[in-house]
């Protein structure tokens, strides 16, 4: 397994739209294992392939307290959104140190394949529902800061670019 590099906002590659996965092979399973290792090491609850510069429809998640319930979503599609919505704090491994409120559906149903190509539908609520919606946005090239005001977004962009310059 290997740790992958996570792209940082405002990297333009975070805005690429991911394409469907067609080959359920060993190469895909290695990418899944590497993404899980990267997500756990970064202490995230989710990671989209877009964030590691792979523009294919693949997401990994684990919102369990014990960090032992990995979920792999390949070619995910949200098939149902609850009418009830809630505004909660979100973070993003691609926007380190920034947290802000985003309104999302409280529950969703998502249809997706696993790494063996087995398709199933699962219902998510609470943090997992928020995480599914956040990660599927990544696959469409959308970062959560795009839900914030232009003023906040520009401040975040300036802060991120300054931090990246200092780190270089
Ligand atoms: O996509 C990502 O960057 C992962 C992101 C997912 C996410 C977190 C919170 C709400 C929605 C989506 C993270 O895991 S950020 C890590 C983090 O700060 C966090 C960890 C546990 C619970 C909540 C946030
Ligand atoms: Zn994110």
CSV table of C-alpha atoms and ligand atoms in Angstrom, one decimal, residues 51 92-93 134 138, ligand 2:
chain,number,residue,atom,x,y,z
A,51,UNK,CA,-8.5,14.7,-4.3
A,92,UNK,CA,-12.1,19.0,3.8
A,93,UNK,CA,-8.7,17.3,3.5
A,134,UNK,CA,-19.5,16.1,0.1
A,138,UNK,CA,-15.7,16.3,-5.4
B,2,LIG,ZN1,-13.4,17.3,0.7
